[in-house]
Coordinates of C-alpha atoms in Angstrom, one line a residue:
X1486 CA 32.8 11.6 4.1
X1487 CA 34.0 10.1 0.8
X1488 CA 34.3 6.3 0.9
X1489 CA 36.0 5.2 -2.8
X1490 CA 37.2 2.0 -4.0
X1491 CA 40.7 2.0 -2.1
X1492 CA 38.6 2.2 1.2
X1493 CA 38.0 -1.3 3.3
X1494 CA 34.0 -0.3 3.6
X1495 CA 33.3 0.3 -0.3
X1496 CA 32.4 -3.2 -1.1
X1497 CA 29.6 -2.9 1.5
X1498 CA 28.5 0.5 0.6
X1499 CA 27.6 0.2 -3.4
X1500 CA 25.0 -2.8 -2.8
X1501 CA 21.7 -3.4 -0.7
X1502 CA 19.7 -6.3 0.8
X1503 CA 19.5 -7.9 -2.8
X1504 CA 22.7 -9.0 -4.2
X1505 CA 21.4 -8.8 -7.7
X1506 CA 22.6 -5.2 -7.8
X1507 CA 25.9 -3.9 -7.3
X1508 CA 27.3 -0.6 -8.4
X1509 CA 30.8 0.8 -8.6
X1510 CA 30.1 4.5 -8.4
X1511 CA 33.3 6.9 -8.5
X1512 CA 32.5 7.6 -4.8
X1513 CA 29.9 6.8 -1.7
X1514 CA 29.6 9.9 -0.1
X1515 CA 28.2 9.4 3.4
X1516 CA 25.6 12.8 4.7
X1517 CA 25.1 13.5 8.1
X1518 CA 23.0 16.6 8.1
X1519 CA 21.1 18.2 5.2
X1520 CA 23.8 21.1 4.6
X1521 CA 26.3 18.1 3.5
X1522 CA 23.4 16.7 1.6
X1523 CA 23.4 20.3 0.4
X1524 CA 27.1 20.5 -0.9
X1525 CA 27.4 16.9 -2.2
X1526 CA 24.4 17.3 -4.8
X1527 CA 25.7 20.8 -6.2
X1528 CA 29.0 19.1 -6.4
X1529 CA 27.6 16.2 -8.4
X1530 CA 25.6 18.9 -10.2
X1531 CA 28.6 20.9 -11.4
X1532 CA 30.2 18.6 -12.4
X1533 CA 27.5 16.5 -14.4
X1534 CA 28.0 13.3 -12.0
X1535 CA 25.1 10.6 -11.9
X1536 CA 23.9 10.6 -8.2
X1537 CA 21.5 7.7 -6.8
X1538 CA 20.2 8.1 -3.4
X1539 CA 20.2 5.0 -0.5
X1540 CA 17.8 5.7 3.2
X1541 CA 17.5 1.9 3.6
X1542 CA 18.7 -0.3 0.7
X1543 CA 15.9 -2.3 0.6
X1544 CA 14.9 -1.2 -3.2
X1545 CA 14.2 -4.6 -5.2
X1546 CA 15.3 -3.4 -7.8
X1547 CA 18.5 -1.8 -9.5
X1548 CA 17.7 1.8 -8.8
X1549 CA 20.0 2.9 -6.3
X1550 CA 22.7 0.3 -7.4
X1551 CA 23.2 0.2 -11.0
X1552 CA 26.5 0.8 -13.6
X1553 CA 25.5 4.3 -14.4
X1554 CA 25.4 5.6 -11.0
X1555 CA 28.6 7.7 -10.5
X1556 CA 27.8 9.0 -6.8
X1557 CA 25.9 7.2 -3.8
X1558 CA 24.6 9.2 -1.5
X1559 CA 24.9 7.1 1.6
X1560 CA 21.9 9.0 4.6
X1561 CA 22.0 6.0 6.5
X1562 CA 23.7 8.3 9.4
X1563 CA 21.6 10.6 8.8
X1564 CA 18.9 9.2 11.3
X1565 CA 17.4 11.3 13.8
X1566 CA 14.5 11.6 15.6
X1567 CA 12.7 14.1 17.5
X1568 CA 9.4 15.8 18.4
X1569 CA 9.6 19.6 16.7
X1570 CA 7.6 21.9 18.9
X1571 CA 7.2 24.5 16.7
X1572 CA 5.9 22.2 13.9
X1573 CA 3.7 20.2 16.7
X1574 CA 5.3 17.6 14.8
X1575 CA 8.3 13.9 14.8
X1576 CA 10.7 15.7 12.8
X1577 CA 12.5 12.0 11.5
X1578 CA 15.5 11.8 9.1
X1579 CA 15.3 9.5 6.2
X1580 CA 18.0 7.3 7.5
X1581 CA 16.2 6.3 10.6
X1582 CA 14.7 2.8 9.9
X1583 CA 11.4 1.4 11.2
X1584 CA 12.7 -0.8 13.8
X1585 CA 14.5 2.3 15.0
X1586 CA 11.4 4.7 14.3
X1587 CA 8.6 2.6 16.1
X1588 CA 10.9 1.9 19.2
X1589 CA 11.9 5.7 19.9
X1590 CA 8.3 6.7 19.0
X1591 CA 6.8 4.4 21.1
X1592 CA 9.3 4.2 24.3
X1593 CA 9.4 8.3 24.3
X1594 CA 5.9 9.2 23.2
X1595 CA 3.6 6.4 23.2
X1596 CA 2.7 6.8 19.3
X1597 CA 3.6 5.2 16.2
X1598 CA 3.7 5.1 12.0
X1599 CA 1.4 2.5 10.4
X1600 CA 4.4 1.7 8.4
X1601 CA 5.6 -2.2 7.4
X1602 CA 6.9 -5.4 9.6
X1603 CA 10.3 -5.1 8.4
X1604 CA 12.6 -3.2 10.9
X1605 CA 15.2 -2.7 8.7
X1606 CA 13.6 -0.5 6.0
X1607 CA 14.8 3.0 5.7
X1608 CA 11.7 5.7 6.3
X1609 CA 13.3 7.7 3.3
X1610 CA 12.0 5.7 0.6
X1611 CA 9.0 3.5 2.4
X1612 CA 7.2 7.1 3.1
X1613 CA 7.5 8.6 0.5
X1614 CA 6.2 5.4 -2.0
X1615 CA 3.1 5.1 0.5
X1616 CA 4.3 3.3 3.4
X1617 CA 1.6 -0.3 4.1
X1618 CA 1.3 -2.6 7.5
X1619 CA -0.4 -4.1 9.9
X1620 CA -1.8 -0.9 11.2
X1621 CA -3.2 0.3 8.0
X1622 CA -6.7 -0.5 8.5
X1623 CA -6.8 1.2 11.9
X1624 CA -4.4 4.3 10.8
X1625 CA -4.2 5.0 7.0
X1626 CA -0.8 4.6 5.5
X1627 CA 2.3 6.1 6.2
X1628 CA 2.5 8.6 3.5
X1629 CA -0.8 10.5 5.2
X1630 CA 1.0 11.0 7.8
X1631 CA 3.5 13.8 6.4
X1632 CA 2.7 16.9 7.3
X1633 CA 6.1 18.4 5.6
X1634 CA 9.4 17.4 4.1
X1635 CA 12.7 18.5 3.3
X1636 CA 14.1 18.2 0.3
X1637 CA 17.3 18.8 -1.9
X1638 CA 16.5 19.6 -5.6
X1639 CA 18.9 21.0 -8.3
X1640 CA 16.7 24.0 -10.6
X1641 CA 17.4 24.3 -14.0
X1642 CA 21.1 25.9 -13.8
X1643 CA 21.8 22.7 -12.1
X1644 CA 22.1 24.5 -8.5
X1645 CA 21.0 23.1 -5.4
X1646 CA 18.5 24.5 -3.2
X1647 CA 16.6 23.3 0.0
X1648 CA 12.9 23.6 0.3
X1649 CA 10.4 22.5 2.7
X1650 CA 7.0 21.4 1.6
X1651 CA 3.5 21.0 3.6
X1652 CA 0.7 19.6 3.6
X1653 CA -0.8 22.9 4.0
X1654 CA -3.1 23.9 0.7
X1655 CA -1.0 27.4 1.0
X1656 CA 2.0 26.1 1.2
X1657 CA 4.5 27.2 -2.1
X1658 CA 6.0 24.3 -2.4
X1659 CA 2.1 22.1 -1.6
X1660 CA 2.6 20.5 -5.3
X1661 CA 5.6 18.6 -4.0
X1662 CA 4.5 17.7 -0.7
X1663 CA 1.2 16.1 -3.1
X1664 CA 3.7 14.2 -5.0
X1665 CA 6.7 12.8 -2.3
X1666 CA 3.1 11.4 -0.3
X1667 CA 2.9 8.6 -3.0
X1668 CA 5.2 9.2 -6.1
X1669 CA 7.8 7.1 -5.0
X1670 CA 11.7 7.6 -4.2
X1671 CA 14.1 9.2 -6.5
X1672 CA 12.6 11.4 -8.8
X1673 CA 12.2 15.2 -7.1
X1674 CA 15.1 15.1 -4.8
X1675 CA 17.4 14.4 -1.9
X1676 CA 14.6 13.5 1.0
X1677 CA 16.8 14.9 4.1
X1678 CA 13.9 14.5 6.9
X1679 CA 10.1 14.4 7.4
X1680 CA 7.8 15.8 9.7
X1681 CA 5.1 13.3 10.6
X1682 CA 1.6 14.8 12.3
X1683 CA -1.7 13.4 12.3
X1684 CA -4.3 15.4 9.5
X1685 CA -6.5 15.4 12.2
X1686 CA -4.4 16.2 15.4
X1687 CA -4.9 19.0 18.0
X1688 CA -3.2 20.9 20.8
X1689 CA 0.5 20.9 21.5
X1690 CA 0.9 17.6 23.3
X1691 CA 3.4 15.1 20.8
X1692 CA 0.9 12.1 22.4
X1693 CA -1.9 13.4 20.9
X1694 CA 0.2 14.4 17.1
X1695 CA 0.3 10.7 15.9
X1696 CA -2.0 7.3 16.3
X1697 CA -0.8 5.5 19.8
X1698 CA -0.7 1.7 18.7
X1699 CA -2.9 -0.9 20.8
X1700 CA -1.3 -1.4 24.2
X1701 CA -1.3 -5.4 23.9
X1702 CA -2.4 -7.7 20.7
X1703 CA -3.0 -11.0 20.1
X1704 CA -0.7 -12.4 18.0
X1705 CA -2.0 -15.9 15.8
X1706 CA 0.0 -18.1 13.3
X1707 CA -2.4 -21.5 12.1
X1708 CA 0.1 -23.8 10.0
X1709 CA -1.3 -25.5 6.9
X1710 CA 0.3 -28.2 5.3
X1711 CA 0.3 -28.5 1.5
X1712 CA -0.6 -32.2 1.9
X1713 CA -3.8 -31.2 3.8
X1714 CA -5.2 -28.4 1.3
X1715 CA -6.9 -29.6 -1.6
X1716 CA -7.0 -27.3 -4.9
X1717 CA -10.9 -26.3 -4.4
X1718 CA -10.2 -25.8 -0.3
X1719 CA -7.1 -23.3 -1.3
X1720 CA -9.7 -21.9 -3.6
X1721 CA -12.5 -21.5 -0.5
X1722 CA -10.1 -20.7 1.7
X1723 CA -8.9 -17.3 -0.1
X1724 CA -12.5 -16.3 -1.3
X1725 CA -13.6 -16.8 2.2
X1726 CA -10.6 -14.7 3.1
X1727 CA -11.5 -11.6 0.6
X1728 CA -15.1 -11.6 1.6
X1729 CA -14.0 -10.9 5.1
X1730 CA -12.3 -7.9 4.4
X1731 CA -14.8 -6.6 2.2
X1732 CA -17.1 -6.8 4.4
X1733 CA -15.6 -5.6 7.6
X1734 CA -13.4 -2.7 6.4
X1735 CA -15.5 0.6 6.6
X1736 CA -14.3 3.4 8.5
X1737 CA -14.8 3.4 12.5
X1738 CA -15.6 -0.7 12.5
X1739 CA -14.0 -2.3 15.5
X1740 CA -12.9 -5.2 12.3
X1741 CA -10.0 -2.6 11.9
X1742 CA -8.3 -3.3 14.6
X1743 CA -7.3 -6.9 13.1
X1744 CA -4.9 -7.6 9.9
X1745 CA -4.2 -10.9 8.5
X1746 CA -1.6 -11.9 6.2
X1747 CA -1.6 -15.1 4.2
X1748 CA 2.0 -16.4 3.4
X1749 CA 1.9 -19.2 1.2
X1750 CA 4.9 -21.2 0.3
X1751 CA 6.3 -22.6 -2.6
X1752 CA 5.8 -26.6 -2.5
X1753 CA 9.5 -27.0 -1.0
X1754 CA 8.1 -24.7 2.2
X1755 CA 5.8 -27.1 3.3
X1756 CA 2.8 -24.8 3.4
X1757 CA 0.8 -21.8 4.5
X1758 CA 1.2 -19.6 7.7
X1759 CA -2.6 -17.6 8.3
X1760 CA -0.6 -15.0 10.7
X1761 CA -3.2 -12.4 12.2
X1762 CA -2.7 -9.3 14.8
X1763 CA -5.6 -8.3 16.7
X1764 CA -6.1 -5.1 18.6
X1765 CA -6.0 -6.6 22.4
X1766 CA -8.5 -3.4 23.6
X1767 CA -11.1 -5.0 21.6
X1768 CA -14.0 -5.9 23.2
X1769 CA -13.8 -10.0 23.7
X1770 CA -10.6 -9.9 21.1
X1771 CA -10.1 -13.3 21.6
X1772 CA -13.6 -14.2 20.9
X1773 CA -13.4 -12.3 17.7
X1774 CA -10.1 -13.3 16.5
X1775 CA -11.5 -17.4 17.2
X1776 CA -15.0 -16.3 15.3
X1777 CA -12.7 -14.8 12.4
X1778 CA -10.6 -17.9 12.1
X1779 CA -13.9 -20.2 11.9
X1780 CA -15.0 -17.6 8.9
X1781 CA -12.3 -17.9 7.1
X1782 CA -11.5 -21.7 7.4
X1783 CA -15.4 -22.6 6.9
X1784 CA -15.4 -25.4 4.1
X1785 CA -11.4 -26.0 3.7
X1786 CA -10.9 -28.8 6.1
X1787 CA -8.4 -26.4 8.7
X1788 CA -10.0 -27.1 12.2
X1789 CA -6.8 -25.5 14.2
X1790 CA -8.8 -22.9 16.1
X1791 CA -7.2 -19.6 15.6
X1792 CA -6.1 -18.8 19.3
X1793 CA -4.0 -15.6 20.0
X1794 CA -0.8 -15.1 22.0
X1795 CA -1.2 -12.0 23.9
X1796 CA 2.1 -9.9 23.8
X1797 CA 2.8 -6.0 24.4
X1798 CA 2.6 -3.9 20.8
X1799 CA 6.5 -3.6 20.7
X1800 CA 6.9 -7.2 21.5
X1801 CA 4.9 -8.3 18.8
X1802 CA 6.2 -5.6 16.2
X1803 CA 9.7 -6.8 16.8
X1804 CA 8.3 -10.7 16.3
X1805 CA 6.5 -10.1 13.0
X1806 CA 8.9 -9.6 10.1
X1807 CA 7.0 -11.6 7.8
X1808 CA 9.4 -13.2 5.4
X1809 CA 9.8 -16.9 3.5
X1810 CA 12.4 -18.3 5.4
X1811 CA 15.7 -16.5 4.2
X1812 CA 16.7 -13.4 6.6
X1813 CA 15.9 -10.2 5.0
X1814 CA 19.4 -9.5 6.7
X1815 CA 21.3 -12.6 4.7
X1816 CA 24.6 -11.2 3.1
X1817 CA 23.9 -13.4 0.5
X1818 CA 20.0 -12.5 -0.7
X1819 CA 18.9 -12.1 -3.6
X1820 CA 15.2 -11.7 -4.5
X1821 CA 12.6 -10.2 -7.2
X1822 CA 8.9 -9.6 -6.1
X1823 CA 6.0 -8.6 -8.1
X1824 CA 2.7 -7.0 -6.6
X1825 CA -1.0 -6.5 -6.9
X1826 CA -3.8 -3.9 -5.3
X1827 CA -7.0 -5.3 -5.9
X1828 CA -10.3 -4.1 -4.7
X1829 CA -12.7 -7.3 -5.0
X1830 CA -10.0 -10.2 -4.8
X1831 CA -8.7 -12.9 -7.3
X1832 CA -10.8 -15.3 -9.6
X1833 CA -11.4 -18.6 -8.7
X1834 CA -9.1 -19.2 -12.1
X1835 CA -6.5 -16.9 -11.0
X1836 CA -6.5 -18.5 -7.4
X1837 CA -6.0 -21.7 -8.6
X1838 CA -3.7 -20.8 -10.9
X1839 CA -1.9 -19.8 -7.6
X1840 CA -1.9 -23.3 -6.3
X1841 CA -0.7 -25.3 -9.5
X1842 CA 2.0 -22.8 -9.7
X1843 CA 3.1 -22.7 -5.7
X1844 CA 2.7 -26.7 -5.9
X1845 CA 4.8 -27.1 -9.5
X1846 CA 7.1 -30.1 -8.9
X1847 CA 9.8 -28.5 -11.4
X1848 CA 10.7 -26.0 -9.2
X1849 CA 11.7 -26.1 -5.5
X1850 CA 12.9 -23.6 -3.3
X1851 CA 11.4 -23.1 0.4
X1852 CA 11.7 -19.2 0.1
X1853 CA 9.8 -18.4 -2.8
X1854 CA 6.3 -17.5 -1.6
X1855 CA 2.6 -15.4 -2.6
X1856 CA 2.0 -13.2 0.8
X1857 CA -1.6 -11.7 0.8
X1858 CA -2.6 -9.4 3.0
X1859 CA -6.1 -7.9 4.2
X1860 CA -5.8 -4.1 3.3
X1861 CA -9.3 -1.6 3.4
X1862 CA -10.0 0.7 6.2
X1863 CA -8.6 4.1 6.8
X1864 CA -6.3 3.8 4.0
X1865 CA -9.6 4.1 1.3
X1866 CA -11.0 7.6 3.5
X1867 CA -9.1 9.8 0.9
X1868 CA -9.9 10.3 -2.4
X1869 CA -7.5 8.5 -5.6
X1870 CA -5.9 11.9 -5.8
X1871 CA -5.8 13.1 -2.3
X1872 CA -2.2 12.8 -2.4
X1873 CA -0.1 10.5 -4.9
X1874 CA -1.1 7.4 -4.0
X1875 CA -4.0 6.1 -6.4
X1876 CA -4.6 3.3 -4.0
X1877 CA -7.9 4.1 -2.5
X1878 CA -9.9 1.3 -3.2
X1879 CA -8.4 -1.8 -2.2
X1880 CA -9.4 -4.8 0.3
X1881 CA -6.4 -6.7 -0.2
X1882 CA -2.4 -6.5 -1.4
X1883 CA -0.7 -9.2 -3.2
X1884 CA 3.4 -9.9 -3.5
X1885 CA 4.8 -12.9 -5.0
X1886 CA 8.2 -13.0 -4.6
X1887 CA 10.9 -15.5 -4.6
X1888 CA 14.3 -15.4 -2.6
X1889 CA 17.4 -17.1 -2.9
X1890 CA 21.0 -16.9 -2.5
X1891 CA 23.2 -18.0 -5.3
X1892 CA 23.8 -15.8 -8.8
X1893 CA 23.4 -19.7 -10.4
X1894 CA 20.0 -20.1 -9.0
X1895 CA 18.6 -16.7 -10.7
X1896 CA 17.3 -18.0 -14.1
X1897 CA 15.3 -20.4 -12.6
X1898 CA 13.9 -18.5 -10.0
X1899 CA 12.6 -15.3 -12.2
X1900 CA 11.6 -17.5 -14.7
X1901 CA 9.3 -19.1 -11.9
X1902 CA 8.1 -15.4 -10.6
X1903 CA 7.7 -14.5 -14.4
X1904 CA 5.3 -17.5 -15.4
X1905 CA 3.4 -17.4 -11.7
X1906 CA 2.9 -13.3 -12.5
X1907 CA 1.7 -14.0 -16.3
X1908 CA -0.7 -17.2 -15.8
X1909 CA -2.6 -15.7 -12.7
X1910 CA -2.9 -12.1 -14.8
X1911 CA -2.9 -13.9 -18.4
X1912 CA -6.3 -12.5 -19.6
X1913 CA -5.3 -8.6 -19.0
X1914 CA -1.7 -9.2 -20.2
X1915 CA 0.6 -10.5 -17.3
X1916 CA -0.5 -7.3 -15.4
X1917 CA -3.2 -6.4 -13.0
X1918 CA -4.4 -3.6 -15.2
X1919 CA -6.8 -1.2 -13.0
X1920 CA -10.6 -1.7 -13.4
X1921 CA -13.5 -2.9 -11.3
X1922 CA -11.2 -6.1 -9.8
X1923 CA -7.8 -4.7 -9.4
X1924 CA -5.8 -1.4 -9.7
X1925 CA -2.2 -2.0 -10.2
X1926 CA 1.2 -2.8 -8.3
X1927 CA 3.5 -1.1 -5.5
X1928 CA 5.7 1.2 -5.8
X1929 CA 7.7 0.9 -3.6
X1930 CA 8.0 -2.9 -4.2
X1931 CA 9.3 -2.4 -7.5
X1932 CA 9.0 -5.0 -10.2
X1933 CA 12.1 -4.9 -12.8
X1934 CA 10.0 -5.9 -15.5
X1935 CA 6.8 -3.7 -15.4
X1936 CA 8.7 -1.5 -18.1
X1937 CA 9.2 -4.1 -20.3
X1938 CA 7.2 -5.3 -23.2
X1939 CA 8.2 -8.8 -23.0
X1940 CA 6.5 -9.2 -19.9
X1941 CA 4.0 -6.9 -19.9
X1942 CA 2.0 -7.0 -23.0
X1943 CA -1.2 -5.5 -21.4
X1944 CA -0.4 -1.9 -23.2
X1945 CA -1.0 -0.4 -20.1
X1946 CA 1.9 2.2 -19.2
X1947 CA 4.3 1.5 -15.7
X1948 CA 3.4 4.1 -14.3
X1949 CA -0.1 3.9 -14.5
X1950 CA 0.1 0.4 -13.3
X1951 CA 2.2 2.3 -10.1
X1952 CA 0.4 5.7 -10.0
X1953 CA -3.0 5.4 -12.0
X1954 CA -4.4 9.1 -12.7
X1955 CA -2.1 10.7 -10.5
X1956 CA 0.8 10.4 -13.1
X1957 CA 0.3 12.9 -15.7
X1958 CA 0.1 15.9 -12.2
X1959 CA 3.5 14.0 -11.0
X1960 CA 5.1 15.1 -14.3
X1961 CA 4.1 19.0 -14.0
X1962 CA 5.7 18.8 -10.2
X1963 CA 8.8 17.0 -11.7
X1964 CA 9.3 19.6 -14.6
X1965 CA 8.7 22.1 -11.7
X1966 CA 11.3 20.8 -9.1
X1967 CA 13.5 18.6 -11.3
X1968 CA 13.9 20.2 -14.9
X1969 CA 16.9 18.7 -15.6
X1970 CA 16.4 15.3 -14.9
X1971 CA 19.0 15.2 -12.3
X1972 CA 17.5 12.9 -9.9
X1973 CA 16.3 9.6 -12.3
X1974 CA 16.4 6.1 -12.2
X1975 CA 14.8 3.1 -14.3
X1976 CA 11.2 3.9 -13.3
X1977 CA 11.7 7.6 -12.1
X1978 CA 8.8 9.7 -13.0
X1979 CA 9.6 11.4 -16.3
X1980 CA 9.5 15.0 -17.7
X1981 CA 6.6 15.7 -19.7
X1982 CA 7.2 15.7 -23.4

């Protein structure tokens, strides 16, 4: 179906969750099976149309939405989801969101994705850029969970073919299956569906062909006022934070089976949330989740006892989209984020650089935020270039992000994101340049600026910030699968020169 300008629904077609980006493409062409997906590309590929391609919409940045975009292809129909016997596999579409995915999963089959809290993010893009949540520790990340893909990509006479790539070393097409588990949407192809299977799994029996969640958790959030933090308790409070998860994040520790996330609001919010899940099969959960708040508060002056609400796994998954205080669904958002791996934690400089900037008194807006989250566990058992994803190493993940609703307010609230980003990183550049303390940003959080020298002065590359070592091999299987450059974008992996 061809939506254009004259149609009622094209104004909400050519933008996504952040209203900083609006395109007016020639056409939205909404896909409901692969063999449309098929047709549309050779059709843009004939006739030398720009295509950009939309699963969820939730891209930060502009490159689904964006003046030189001609055709959107719309796959939010496109959003399916089964269990593939012959595969042994969830064959899912890459409309299908989360939400929708750990629901069907669950009810049907009693297993799950490790993917993120938001249930509105489309599995088309959030797989294939690595895929991070609450279940990481305990399960990996999403994106080692693929066992194939489909995929439309346009060869060097610009036609369209399908291929299916596996995880399987034989495989033909293994190279791109190594690169769509990591490298990001937007660069090889169309993504039509996935098939999900554990690495690991066995037999024929879809229960046992994916992680089944916990059966119950308990679910914490311990308020903390501004006015009752001091600079140096913020300080002890984090370090005490990262120490935790270094040290209770190998492989096979009962620790995995809790995540916490600090979300700490600018000034105007009021404070921090310490929001933790805890596996409810744990032995004494409760006692662990109460000894793990008394670690990580020890020395800040926080004597709320971390005390868990015990709710079913899909309860708690649909409670916990973790957000400053504007909807993610607001018709009105607009936001820009910025994001760090790092595998030992923050400075006590860069952490209290943190605080002055969070507590700056010329700048005030409640939905601006830094979210830290405990990371480690099964998503550091495969090597940097297992698959895509560099991120191997890491005991915590970092966003700072800021979210508000009026095109007036968007000077001062990037120039705030901009001078929090540069003062905590201003010794390697503005950027979290990979070494011994951190290893780069998120993909699929994508940062507008990361390309640009004006902000990032650290003469490290983009895409080593996003990819690390892994980038120069993402080339080869772009000038393999992609010669033409048909499917780009602002920070689409490149051709090799």
């Amino acid at each position: 179906m061809s939506v254009t300008a004259d149609d009622a629904r094209y104004e909400e077609l050519v933008r996504g969750i952040n209203q900083r980006w609006v395109a007016q493409p020639e056409a939205v062409r909404l896909v409901s099976s692969t063999e449309q997906v098929l047709q549309v590309v050779q059709e843009a590929a004939s006739a030398g149309k720009r295509v950009s391609v939309r699963s969820g919409g939730h891209c930060f940045a502009d490159f689904v939405y964006n003046a030189q975009t001609q055709v959107v292809i719309d796959l939010s129909t496109m959003n399916r989801i089964s269990y593939d016997a012959s595969r042994r596999a969830f064959c899912i579409e890459a409309g299908a969101q989360l939400g929708q995915i750990y629901e069907t999963l669950y009810r049907d089959f009693g297993v799950t994705l490790p993917g993120g809290v938001c249930p509105s993010v489309g599995i088309g893009g959030h797989a294939t850029g690595g895929g991070f949540g609450l279940l990481t520790r305990q399960h990996g990340l999403v994106a080692d969970y693929i066992s194939a893909v489909e995929v439309v990509v346009v060869d060097s006479r610009r036609r369209a073919r399908t291929v299916v790539a596996c995880r399987n070393a034989s495989d033909t097409n293994h190279d791109l299956w190594w690169a769509i588990s990591g490298g990001g949407g937007g660069s090889f192809g169309v993504i039509t569906r996935y098939w999900f299977r554990s690495p690991d799994a066995a037999g024929s029996d879809p229960a046992a062909q994916l992680p089944a969640p916990p059966k119950s958790v308990l679910l914490s959030s311990v308020a903390v006022p501004w006015a009752t933090l001091s600079e140096d308790q913020f300080v002890r409070l984090l370090n005490n934070y990262t120490d935790w998860y270094r040290n209770n994040s190998e492989p096979g520790s009962d620790a995995l089976g809790l995540s916490g996330i600090i979300l700490a609001r600018q000034r105007a919010g009021g404070g921090m949330a310490l929001v933790t899940q805890v596996d409810g099969g744990l032995p004494d959960a409760a006692g662990f989740l109460a000894d793990y708040g008394a670690e990580i508060t020890a020395g800040t002056g926080i004597t709320t006892p971390f005390a868990g609400r015990p709710l079913a796994w899909l309860t708690a998954s649909k409670l916990l989209p973790i957000s400053a205080a504007t909807s993610m669904m607001d018709p009105s958002l607009r936001s820009a984020i910025k994001t760090v791996w790092t595998k030992t934690g923050f400075t006590d400089d860069q952490l209290a650089t943190i605080y002055q900037q969070l507590l700056r008194t010329d700048y005030s807006n409640a939905n601006s935020f830094a979210q830290i989250a405990g990371a480690g566990g099964r998503m550091n058992e495969l090597s940097r270039t297992a698959t895509a994803t560099a991120h191997r190493d890491e005991v915590l993940f970092a966003e700072f992000e800021a979210q508000w609703t009026s095109p007036a307010e968007d000077e001062a609230n990037l120039t705030w994101l901009r001078e929090l980003y540069a003062a905590v990183f201003a010794d390697t550049g503005g950027y979290p340049v990979p070494g011994d303390r951190f290893d780069g940003c998120y993909v699929n959080n994508p940062d507008t600026d990361i390309a640009d020298p004006a902000y990032n002065t650290s003469g490290v590359p983009w895409y080593t910030l996003y990819w690390g070592e892994n980038y120069p091999r993402l080339q080869q299987v772009k000038k393999a699968y992609d010669p033409t450059d048909f499917f780009r974008h602002a920070q689409s992996v490149r051709l090799p020169s």
